[in-house]
Amino acid sequence: MRIVNIVGARPNFVKIAPLIRAMSAEPALTPILVHTGQHYDGPMSEQFFTDLDIRPPDFNLGVGSGSHAAQTAEVMRSLEPVLDSTRPDLVLVVGDVNSTLAAALTAVKLRIPVAHVEAGLRSFDRSMPEEINRLLTDAIADLLFVTEESGRKNLLREGVAPEKIHFVGNVMIDALQASRPSWERSSIASGIGLDGQPYVVVTLHRPSNVDDPRTLLDYLGALQELARHVPVVFPIHPRVRQQLLRQGHLTESGTPVHSKGVACLDPLGYLDFIGLISRARLVLTDSGGVQEETTALGVTCLTLRDTTERPVTVSHGTNRVIGADPTRLVREVMWSLDHPPAGYGLPPLWDGQAAVRIVKILRETFEGGSRA
Ligand code: UD1
Ligand code: UDP
C-alpha cells in the first residue's frame, strides 16, 4: 500500500514525524513524503526535519508564499503530476493549513482516497482560514482520525458516516513524548540567561491578531508592559516579522521597535521551543499546537483568541481562552501567575500511541479489501 503523505507548514512536520516512523515499521506500507514548500525558511522547515529525524521529502513542490487562492492553486497544480506518477493507494493529510486542503482536493479529483489526521476540530469561526480548510477537508476525506471526543461529535453533526471516524489520540503528543530526551537536553533557557527563573513564552501568528498594524502594536505594547513584571521570550513567526518590516517597525538589529525589554528571537527549532516552554511559568499563544503541547506538559497556557477548536485543552488541560484583546493581556497573566491550574490531566488517548493506531487502521482497511 503506497501512501503519499503531505506536509507544508511548521505544525505539519511535527505531526508527520511519528506517522512516517510508524509507517516505515510496517512492511505492508510504503510511505512517500511530499513537502509542498508552503514554509521554506530554515527555522520553519528544515530544522524540523533535523530535530524530529524525518527523512528528506521525496518531492518538494516549492510552492512558497502567496495569497490563499494562489497558494492553494499552486499546491494543486504541482501535486497533480506527482500523484499521477506515484499512483498512491491513499493520500494522507494532517492539520488545517492551505496545503492540507489543496492536497485533499487534488487527490479526491483523481479518485484517490484521502485520510485526514486531526479531523473534526471546529472553532465555529469561519473568519479563520483554518476553519474553512478543516470543514472542506473533512467533507471530502474518506478516513477521519480525531484527536479528541469533540472532533467525533462535530463530524457526526455534519453528517459524516460513523464508520469513517476513528478516535485515535494526538500525533503531536506522540512527537512530544518520543523526543523528550532530546528537548530535555536543550540549553536554550540558559542560553538566554533564564535558567531557573520564572519566565513567560509568547507566540503569535493568527491573521486576526497580527495582520492589523494597530492590533499588533497593541500586543507588543502589552508584552513590553508584562516584561516589567516577568521576563518575556517571544520567538517571532515570519508572518509577524513581515508585518513589522512592512510597517517599518523593526530596529536595525531586526527586533521590533515597540518590544523593548522583551527577548525577541527568530522562530525556534522544535527541540529548543519545547525545551523552552516545558520550563516556562506560563505560555501566551494563539497557536493550535501549542495549546495541546502545554496541556501535555502541564504548563499554564493562556490563549489569545475568542475561541478554541481544541476544547479538551480547557476541560482537561491547562489552557484558558482569554480573548483576542491586548488590553487584557497583562491583567490575565498576572492573575494566572498567582493562580496556577488546580489540577490537570492528559486528555484520553494522548498517550504517545496515536500514529501506531492510525497505521493499524490503515493497514486493516486496505487488507480487508474495503478500500477507504
Ligand atoms: C500557516 C497556516 C496556519 C498555521 C501556520 C503555522 C494557512 C492558511 N495558514 O500560516 O494555519 O497555523 O502556517 O505556522 O495555511 N513566511 C516566510 N517564511 C516562511 C513561511 C512564511 O517569510 O518560511 C512569511 C511570508 O511572508 C508569508 C507569511 O509568512 O506570506 C505567511 O505564511 P503562510 O504560510 O501563508 O501563512 P502562515 O501565517 O505561516
Ligand atoms: N514551534 C516551534 N518553534 C517556535 C514556535 C512553535 O517549534 O518558535 C512548534 C510548536 O511546538 C508546535 C508547532 O510549532 O509543535 C506549532 O506551530 P504553529 O504555532 O506555527 O502552528 P499552529 O499549531 O497554530 O497551526
Tab-separated table of C-alpha atoms and ligand atoms in Angstrom:
chain	number	residue	atom	x	y	z
A	1	MET	CA	0.000	0.000	0.000
A	2	ARG	CA	1.551	3.256	-1.178
A	3	ILE	CA	0.699	6.294	0.894
A	4	VAL	CA	1.557	9.829	-0.161
A	5	ASN	CA	1.949	11.960	2.961
A	6	ILE	CA	1.607	15.719	2.593
A	7	VAL	CA	3.395	18.351	4.675
A	8	GLY	CA	3.752	22.074	4.056
A	9	ALA	CA	3.831	24.189	7.191
A	10	ARG	CA	5.602	24.048	10.556
A	11	PRO	CA	2.966	22.142	12.559
A	12	ASN	CA	2.630	19.560	9.755
A	13	PHE	CA	6.233	18.436	10.192
A	14	VAL	CA	5.642	17.705	13.868
A	15	LYS	CA	2.513	15.682	13.076
A	16	ILE	CA	4.042	13.658	10.247
A	17	ALA	CA	7.182	12.581	12.155
A	18	PRO	CA	5.540	9.829	14.233
A	19	LEU	CA	3.372	8.756	11.293
A	20	ILE	CA	6.308	8.245	8.940
A	21	ARG	CA	8.106	6.339	11.676
A	22	ALA	CA	5.105	4.064	12.276
A	23	MET	CA	4.523	3.535	8.539
A	24	SER	CA	8.186	2.708	7.956
A	25	ALA	CA	7.970	-0.035	10.586
A	26	GLU	CA	5.113	-1.680	8.705
A	27	PRO	CA	6.338	-3.815	5.764
A	28	ALA	CA	2.964	-3.658	4.009
A	29	LEU	CA	3.160	0.141	3.716
A	30	THR	CA	5.324	2.326	1.501
A	31	PRO	CA	5.248	5.924	2.693
A	32	ILE	CA	6.100	8.675	0.219
A	33	LEU	CA	6.702	12.164	1.615
A	34	VAL	CA	5.720	15.308	-0.270
A	35	HIS	CA	6.667	18.780	1.035
A	36	THR	CA	4.597	21.470	-0.649
A	37	GLY	CA	7.094	24.183	0.311
A	38	GLN	CA	4.446	26.378	1.963
A	39	HIS	CA	7.007	27.063	4.701
A	40	TYR	CA	10.567	27.254	3.445
A	41	ASP	CA	12.819	29.267	5.810
A	42	GLY	CA	15.339	27.019	7.564
A	43	PRO	CA	13.913	27.597	11.069
A	44	MET	CA	10.339	26.975	9.788
A	45	SER	CA	11.088	23.837	7.793
A	46	GLU	CA	14.499	22.141	7.550
A	47	GLN	CA	15.188	22.476	11.272
A	48	PHE	CA	12.122	20.326	11.965
A	49	PHE	CA	13.380	17.544	9.692
A	50	THR	CA	16.635	17.567	11.666
A	51	ASP	CA	15.067	17.870	15.129
A	52	LEU	CA	12.431	15.217	14.534
A	53	ASP	CA	14.656	12.946	12.448
A	54	ILE	CA	12.310	12.991	9.452
A	55	ARG	CA	13.841	11.662	6.267
A	56	PRO	CA	14.127	14.175	3.426
A	57	PRO	CA	10.969	14.554	1.361
A	58	ASP	CA	10.709	12.508	-1.832
A	59	PHE	CA	9.226	15.564	-3.575
A	60	ASN	CA	9.398	19.260	-2.775
A	61	LEU	CA	6.840	21.264	-4.720
A	62	GLY	CA	8.495	24.585	-3.845
A	63	VAL	CA	5.180	26.411	-3.738
A	64	GLY	CA	6.204	29.148	-1.286
A	65	SER	CA	4.077	32.077	-0.116
A	66	GLY	CA	1.150	33.735	-1.836
A	67	SER	CA	-2.480	34.705	-1.447
A	68	HIS	CA	-4.805	31.937	-0.302
A	69	ALA	CA	-6.027	31.319	-3.835
A	70	ALA	CA	-2.571	31.408	-5.394
A	71	GLN	CA	-1.006	29.150	-2.766
A	72	THR	CA	-3.861	26.633	-2.802
A	73	ALA	CA	-3.953	26.550	-6.589
A	74	GLU	CA	-0.189	26.189	-6.873
A	75	VAL	CA	-0.157	23.200	-4.498
A	76	MET	CA	-2.911	21.572	-6.563
A	77	ARG	CA	-1.223	22.295	-9.877
A	78	SER	CA	2.142	20.921	-8.802
A	79	LEU	CA	0.857	17.966	-6.775
A	80	GLU	CA	-1.283	16.516	-9.548
A	81	PRO	CA	1.615	15.175	-11.672
A	82	VAL	CA	3.249	13.732	-8.546
A	83	LEU	CA	0.089	11.785	-7.749
A	84	ASP	CA	-0.206	10.728	-11.392
A	85	SER	CA	3.322	9.348	-11.355
A	86	THR	CA	3.323	7.754	-7.890
A	87	ARG	CA	-0.227	6.332	-8.168
A	88	PRO	CA	-0.758	6.012	-4.402
A	89	ASP	CA	-3.493	3.984	-2.723
A	90	LEU	CA	-4.066	6.808	-0.263
A	91	VAL	CA	-3.152	10.439	0.305
A	92	LEU	CA	-2.730	11.352	3.964
A	93	VAL	CA	-3.060	14.973	5.056
A	94	VAL	CA	-2.623	16.472	8.532
A	95	GLY	CA	-3.932	19.598	10.227
A	96	ASP	CA	-5.670	22.573	8.698
A	97	VAL	CA	-3.290	24.623	6.560
A	98	ASN	CA	-3.756	25.557	2.902
A	99	SER	CA	-1.550	22.637	1.830
A	100	THR	CA	-3.901	20.258	3.680
A	101	LEU	CA	-6.995	21.313	1.770
A	102	ALA	CA	-5.225	21.699	-1.558
A	103	ALA	CA	-3.770	18.188	-1.381
A	104	ALA	CA	-7.042	16.603	-0.291
A	105	LEU	CA	-8.876	18.279	-3.148
A	106	THR	CA	-6.259	17.234	-5.705
A	107	ALA	CA	-6.455	13.617	-4.523
A	108	VAL	CA	-10.237	13.230	-4.487
A	109	LYS	CA	-10.477	14.674	-8.001
A	110	LEU	CA	-8.099	11.893	-9.078
A	111	ARG	CA	-10.312	9.424	-7.176
A	112	ILE	CA	-7.560	8.660	-4.671
A	113	PRO	CA	-8.853	8.039	-1.128
A	114	VAL	CA	-7.904	10.650	1.480
A	115	ALA	CA	-7.148	10.249	5.175
A	116	HIS	CA	-7.277	13.349	7.380
A	117	VAL	CA	-5.329	13.308	10.623
A	118	GLU	CA	-6.648	15.829	13.181
A	119	ALA	CA	-10.142	15.826	11.705
A	120	GLY	CA	-13.265	17.296	13.261
A	121	LEU	CA	-11.796	20.227	15.181
A	122	ARG	CA	-14.080	23.263	14.933
A	123	SER	CA	-13.739	26.811	16.236
A	124	PHE	CA	-17.134	27.680	14.679
A	125	ASP	CA	-15.472	30.860	13.431
A	126	ARG	CA	-15.488	30.905	9.648
A	127	SER	CA	-13.389	34.047	9.525
A	128	MET	CA	-10.421	31.780	10.357
A	129	PRO	CA	-8.819	30.419	7.179
A	130	GLU	CA	-8.080	27.206	9.072
A	131	GLU	CA	-11.775	26.644	9.845
A	132	ILE	CA	-12.580	26.689	6.137
A	133	ASN	CA	-9.697	24.289	5.471
A	134	ARG	CA	-10.930	21.961	8.222
A	135	LEU	CA	-14.560	21.947	7.086
A	136	LEU	CA	-13.761	21.319	3.442
A	137	THR	CA	-11.053	18.711	4.039
A	138	ASP	CA	-13.340	16.743	6.349
A	139	ALA	CA	-16.198	16.930	3.843
A	140	ILE	CA	-14.140	15.101	1.195
A	141	ALA	CA	-11.946	12.782	3.297
A	142	ASP	CA	-12.625	9.050	3.413
A	143	LEU	CA	-10.943	8.308	6.735
A	144	LEU	CA	-11.119	10.824	9.563
A	145	PHE	CA	-8.773	10.471	12.528
A	146	VAL	CA	-9.775	12.586	15.517
A	147	THR	CA	-7.699	13.737	18.477
A	148	GLU	CA	-10.476	14.424	20.943
A	149	GLU	CA	-14.108	13.493	21.513
A	150	SER	CA	-15.354	16.906	20.309
A	151	GLY	CA	-13.995	16.017	16.868
A	152	ARG	CA	-16.199	12.969	16.591
A	153	LYS	CA	-19.281	14.900	17.745
A	154	ASN	CA	-18.651	17.700	15.259
A	155	LEU	CA	-18.257	15.280	12.366
A	156	LEU	CA	-21.382	13.306	13.262
A	157	ARG	CA	-23.344	16.563	13.471
A	158	GLU	CA	-22.117	17.425	9.973
A	159	GLY	CA	-23.446	14.103	8.683
A	160	VAL	CA	-20.183	12.162	8.357
A	161	ALA	CA	-20.781	8.396	8.433
A	162	PRO	CA	-19.708	6.999	11.838
A	163	GLU	CA	-17.611	4.217	10.279
A	164	LYS	CA	-15.311	6.797	8.674
A	165	ILE	CA	-14.425	8.343	12.051
A	166	HIS	CA	-11.657	6.961	14.275
A	167	PHE	CA	-10.747	8.437	17.651
A	168	VAL	CA	-7.032	7.688	17.841
A	169	GLY	CA	-5.392	10.326	20.053
A	170	ASN	CA	-2.928	13.025	19.108
A	171	VAL	CA	0.136	12.536	16.895
A	172	MET	CA	1.539	15.880	18.069
A	173	ILE	CA	1.772	14.398	21.553
A	174	ASP	CA	3.396	11.254	20.098
A	175	ALA	CA	6.144	13.537	18.746
A	176	LEU	CA	6.458	15.347	22.070
A	177	GLN	CA	6.857	12.126	24.032
A	178	ALA	CA	9.204	10.444	21.585
A	179	SER	CA	11.594	13.406	21.575
A	180	ARG	CA	11.538	14.054	25.336
A	181	PRO	CA	15.171	13.053	25.988
A	182	SER	CA	16.308	15.454	23.250
A	183	TRP	CA	14.272	18.501	24.278
A	184	GLU	CA	15.107	17.939	27.921
A	185	ARG	CA	18.742	18.439	26.927
A	186	SER	CA	18.064	21.798	25.212
A	187	SER	CA	20.128	24.591	26.750
A	188	ILE	CA	18.066	27.403	25.203
A	189	ALA	CA	16.793	28.743	28.552
A	190	SER	CA	20.306	29.117	29.965
A	191	GLY	CA	21.479	30.457	26.609
A	192	ILE	CA	19.180	33.448	27.040
A	193	GLY	CA	20.008	33.807	30.712
A	194	LEU	CA	16.754	32.465	32.113
A	195	ASP	CA	17.622	29.062	33.502
A	196	GLY	CA	15.939	28.508	36.853
A	197	GLN	CA	13.986	31.780	36.602
A	198	PRO	CA	10.241	32.080	36.056
A	199	TYR	CA	9.540	33.371	32.532
A	200	VAL	CA	6.717	33.681	30.012
A	201	VAL	CA	6.915	32.474	26.391
A	202	VAL	CA	4.753	34.130	23.717
A	203	THR	CA	3.826	33.006	20.198
A	204	LEU	CA	1.553	34.977	17.875
A	205	HIS	CA	0.689	34.380	14.232
A	206	ARG	CA	-3.075	34.293	13.670
A	207	PRO	CA	-4.016	36.857	10.994
A	208	SER	CA	-6.723	38.252	13.314
A	209	ASN	CA	-4.021	39.120	15.876
A	210	VAL	CA	-1.131	40.228	13.700
A	211	ASP	CA	-2.325	41.467	10.304
A	212	ASP	CA	-3.844	44.704	11.558
A	213	PRO	CA	-0.956	47.090	12.339
A	214	ARG	CA	-2.730	48.719	15.311
A	215	THR	CA	-3.601	45.392	16.952
A	216	LEU	CA	-0.070	44.076	16.512
A	217	LEU	CA	1.436	47.203	18.056
A	218	ASP	CA	-1.025	46.948	20.951
A	219	TYR	CA	0.157	43.393	21.566
A	220	LEU	CA	3.794	44.500	21.502
A	221	GLY	CA	2.990	47.294	23.956
A	222	ALA	CA	1.274	44.808	26.259
A	223	LEU	CA	4.265	42.451	26.115
A	224	GLN	CA	6.602	45.317	26.934
A	225	GLU	CA	4.424	46.167	29.940
A	226	LEU	CA	4.377	42.497	31.002
A	227	ALA	CA	8.173	42.324	30.770
A	228	ARG	CA	8.335	44.806	33.660
A	229	HIS	CA	6.908	42.070	35.897
A	230	VAL	CA	8.348	38.848	34.453
A	231	PRO	CA	10.878	38.017	31.703
A	232	VAL	CA	9.122	37.549	28.357
A	233	VAL	CA	10.524	35.481	25.467
A	234	PHE	CA	8.987	35.994	22.035
A	235	PRO	CA	10.121	33.785	19.114
A	236	ILE	CA	8.750	35.734	16.166
A	237	HIS	CA	6.820	33.971	13.382
A	238	PRO	CA	7.803	35.147	9.872
A	239	ARG	CA	4.285	36.427	9.255
A	240	VAL	CA	4.785	38.882	12.144
A	241	ARG	CA	8.271	39.788	11.035
A	242	GLN	CA	6.922	40.558	7.544
A	243	GLN	CA	4.176	42.763	9.010
A	244	LEU	CA	6.658	44.698	11.135
A	245	LEU	CA	9.007	45.073	8.192
A	246	ARG	CA	6.198	46.419	6.013
A	247	GLN	CA	5.255	48.943	8.684
A	248	GLY	CA	8.852	49.995	9.332
A	249	HIS	CA	8.714	48.819	12.939
A	250	LEU	CA	11.970	46.857	13.077
A	251	THR	CA	15.197	48.232	14.538
A	252	GLU	CA	18.443	47.851	12.619
A	253	SER	CA	19.192	44.684	14.564
A	254	GLY	CA	15.844	43.291	13.381
A	255	THR	CA	13.931	43.431	16.670
A	256	PRO	CA	10.517	45.128	16.890
A	257	VAL	CA	10.755	48.793	17.887
A	258	HIS	CA	7.913	48.531	20.413
A	259	SER	CA	9.082	45.461	22.302
A	260	LYS	CA	11.858	46.851	24.485
A	261	GLY	CA	12.511	44.518	27.413
A	262	VAL	CA	11.085	41.514	25.567
A	263	ALA	CA	13.572	38.860	24.388
A	264	CYS	CA	12.696	38.724	20.677
A	265	LEU	CA	14.071	35.664	18.890
A	266	ASP	CA	13.872	34.087	15.470
A	267	PRO	CA	11.469	31.136	15.297
A	268	LEU	CA	12.968	28.331	17.346
A	269	GLY	CA	13.570	24.784	16.238
A	270	TYR	CA	11.248	22.191	17.706
A	271	LEU	CA	13.582	20.830	20.391
A	272	ASP	CA	14.577	24.271	21.656
A	273	PHE	CA	10.993	25.516	21.592
A	274	ILE	CA	9.630	22.553	23.538
A	275	GLY	CA	12.626	22.734	25.894
A	276	LEU	CA	11.829	26.413	26.476
A	277	ILE	CA	8.080	26.054	27.063
A	278	SER	CA	8.493	22.942	29.206
A	279	ARG	CA	10.332	25.095	31.771
A	280	ALA	CA	8.199	28.224	31.357
A	281	ARG	CA	5.972	29.505	34.101
A	282	LEU	CA	3.314	30.378	31.541
A	283	VAL	CA	2.769	30.410	27.769
A	284	LEU	CA	0.737	33.012	25.894
A	285	THR	CA	-0.256	31.892	22.425
A	286	ASP	CA	-2.688	31.896	19.551
A	287	SER	CA	-1.251	28.645	18.161
A	288	GLY	CA	-3.321	25.494	17.885
A	289	GLY	CA	-0.489	23.066	18.505
A	290	VAL	CA	0.974	24.988	21.439
A	291	GLN	CA	-2.364	24.771	23.310
A	292	GLU	CA	-2.040	20.984	23.058
A	293	GLU	CA	1.640	20.764	23.928
A	294	THR	CA	1.267	22.928	27.049
A	295	THR	CA	-1.588	20.679	28.142
A	296	ALA	CA	0.618	17.609	27.741
A	297	LEU	CA	3.471	19.343	29.574
A	298	GLY	CA	1.277	20.681	32.378
A	299	VAL	CA	2.359	24.264	31.678
A	300	THR	CA	-0.213	27.040	32.098
A	301	CYS	CA	-1.423	28.336	28.738
A	302	LEU	CA	-3.431	31.474	28.026
A	303	THR	CA	-4.897	31.518	24.530
A	304	LEU	CA	-5.115	34.909	22.863
A	305	ARG	CA	-8.230	34.120	20.886
A	306	ASP	CA	-12.000	34.257	21.367
A	307	THR	CA	-12.475	30.568	20.601
A	308	THR	CA	-10.580	27.307	20.577
A	309	GLU	CA	-11.175	24.346	18.291
A	310	ARG	CA	-9.403	22.229	20.925
A	311	PRO	CA	-11.812	22.341	23.897
A	312	VAL	CA	-10.179	19.346	25.581
A	313	THR	CA	-7.186	21.570	26.396
A	314	VAL	CA	-9.551	23.652	28.536
A	315	SER	CA	-11.680	20.846	30.025
A	316	HIS	CA	-8.752	18.515	30.797
A	317	GLY	CA	-5.677	20.621	30.367
A	318	THR	CA	-4.003	23.826	31.402
A	319	ASN	CA	-5.487	26.161	28.809
A	320	ARG	CA	-7.640	29.248	29.389
A	321	VAL	CA	-9.070	31.149	26.420
A	322	ILE	CA	-8.709	34.789	27.418
A	323	GLY	CA	-9.833	36.532	24.234
A	324	ALA	CA	-8.043	38.376	21.470
A	325	ASP	CA	-7.671	41.565	23.445
A	326	PRO	CA	-4.226	43.078	24.091
A	327	THR	CA	-5.633	45.364	26.799
A	328	ARG	CA	-6.441	42.330	28.998
A	329	LEU	CA	-3.176	40.524	28.492
A	330	VAL	CA	-1.135	41.822	31.451
A	331	ARG	CA	-4.030	41.513	33.928
A	332	GLU	CA	-4.810	37.943	32.827
A	333	VAL	CA	-1.177	36.847	33.008
A	334	MET	CA	-0.683	38.351	36.462
A	335	TRP	CA	-3.845	36.629	37.680
A	336	SER	CA	-2.751	33.290	36.249
A	337	LEU	CA	0.728	33.545	37.762
A	338	ASP	CA	-0.971	33.817	41.174
A	339	HIS	CA	-3.499	31.062	40.410
A	340	PRO	CA	-1.828	28.081	38.718
A	341	PRO	CA	-4.307	25.494	37.355
A	342	ALA	CA	-5.567	23.366	40.245
A	343	GLY	CA	-5.198	20.045	38.512
A	344	TYR	CA	-4.883	18.853	35.010
A	345	GLY	CA	-4.715	15.561	33.239
A	346	LEU	CA	-3.794	14.143	29.901
A	347	PRO	CA	-6.797	14.004	27.577
A	348	PRO	CA	-7.987	10.494	26.646
A	349	LEU	CA	-5.622	8.640	24.271
A	350	TRP	CA	-2.928	11.332	24.348
A	351	ASP	CA	-0.543	8.546	25.245
A	352	GLY	CA	2.086	8.605	22.503
A	353	GLN	CA	0.436	5.795	20.513
A	354	ALA	CA	-1.796	7.705	18.080
A	355	ALA	CA	0.377	7.091	15.000
A	356	VAL	CA	0.562	3.358	15.708
A	357	ARG	CA	-3.246	3.255	15.980
A	358	ILE	CA	-3.632	5.144	12.710
A	359	VAL	CA	-1.252	2.855	10.839
A	360	LYS	CA	-3.037	-0.229	12.168
A	361	ILE	CA	-6.372	1.124	10.934
A	362	LEU	CA	-4.895	1.985	7.538
A	363	ARG	CA	-3.459	-1.491	7.128
A	364	GLU	CA	-6.668	-3.233	8.224
A	365	THR	CA	-8.825	-1.045	5.994
A	366	PHE	CA	-6.815	-1.937	2.933
A	367	GLU	CA	-6.134	-5.575	3.819
A	368	GLY	CA	-9.845	-6.060	4.377
A	369	GLY	CA	-10.300	-5.095	0.744
A	370	SER	CA	-12.731	-2.400	1.815
A	371	ARG	CA	-10.779	0.445	0.352
A	372	ALA	CA	-11.444	3.673	2.163
B	1	UD1	C1	0.211	28.997	8.101
B	1	UD1	C2	-1.176	28.387	8.175
B	1	UD1	C3	-1.674	28.427	9.618
B	1	UD1	C4	-0.670	27.769	10.546
B	1	UD1	C5	0.706	28.388	10.358
B	1	UD1	C6	1.724	27.648	11.177
B	1	UD1	C7	-2.675	28.665	6.233
B	1	UD1	C8	-3.801	29.442	5.683
B	1	UD1	N1	-2.127	29.142	7.381
B	1	UD1	O1	0.106	30.362	8.466
B	1	UD1	O2	-2.904	27.723	9.708
B	1	UD1	O3	-1.116	27.936	11.866
B	1	UD1	O4	1.089	28.316	8.966
B	1	UD1	O5	2.860	28.393	11.404
B	1	UD1	O6	-2.275	27.670	5.677
B	1	UD1	N2	6.866	33.346	5.523
B	1	UD1	C9	8.225	33.433	5.463
B	1	UD1	N3	8.947	32.254	5.503
B	1	UD1	C10	8.376	31.037	5.569
B	1	UD1	C11	6.966	30.957	5.609
B	1	UD1	C12	6.233	32.123	5.594
B	1	UD1	O7	8.786	34.504	5.408
B	1	UD1	O8	9.087	30.017	5.597
B	1	UD1	C13	6.074	34.602	5.555
B	1	UD1	C14	5.665	35.079	4.167
B	1	UD1	O9	5.686	36.466	4.163
B	1	UD1	C15	4.220	34.603	4.095
B	1	UD1	C16	3.755	34.718	5.531
B	1	UD1	O10	4.886	34.384	6.310
B	1	UD1	O11	3.448	35.388	3.210
B	1	UD1	C17	2.606	33.805	5.869
B	1	UD1	O12	2.905	32.451	5.514
B	1	UD1	P1	1.705	31.424	5.180
B	1	UD1	O13	2.232	30.060	5.039
B	1	UD1	O14	0.851	31.953	4.072
B	1	UD1	O15	0.784	31.525	6.446
B	1	UD1	P2	1.168	31.423	7.976
B	1	UD1	O16	0.800	32.691	8.641
B	1	UD1	O17	2.562	30.912	8.114
B	2	UDP	N1	7.020	25.766	17.387
B	2	UDP	C1	8.418	25.727	17.279
B	2	UDP	N2	9.109	26.901	17.342
B	2	UDP	C2	8.510	28.105	17.537
B	2	UDP	C3	7.099	28.138	17.661
B	2	UDP	C4	6.377	26.943	17.566
B	2	UDP	O1	8.994	24.658	17.141
B	2	UDP	O2	9.215	29.133	17.595
B	2	UDP	C5	6.275	24.494	17.251
B	2	UDP	C6	5.333	24.154	18.362
B	2	UDP	O3	5.979	23.471	19.389
B	2	UDP	C7	4.320	23.266	17.641
B	2	UDP	C8	4.258	23.868	16.259
B	2	UDP	O4	5.446	24.618	16.095
B	2	UDP	O5	4.819	21.941	17.552
B	2	UDP	C9	3.045	24.773	16.165
B	2	UDP	O6	3.125	25.530	15.010
B	2	UDP	P1	2.346	26.898	14.839
B	2	UDP	O7	2.080	27.521	16.153
B	2	UDP	O8	3.142	27.673	13.862
B	2	UDP	O9	1.015	26.442	14.095
B	2	UDP	P2	-0.442	26.000	14.596
B	2	UDP	O10	-0.301	24.859	15.520
B	2	UDP	O11	-1.094	27.191	15.200
B	2	UDP	O12	-1.122	25.631	13.319
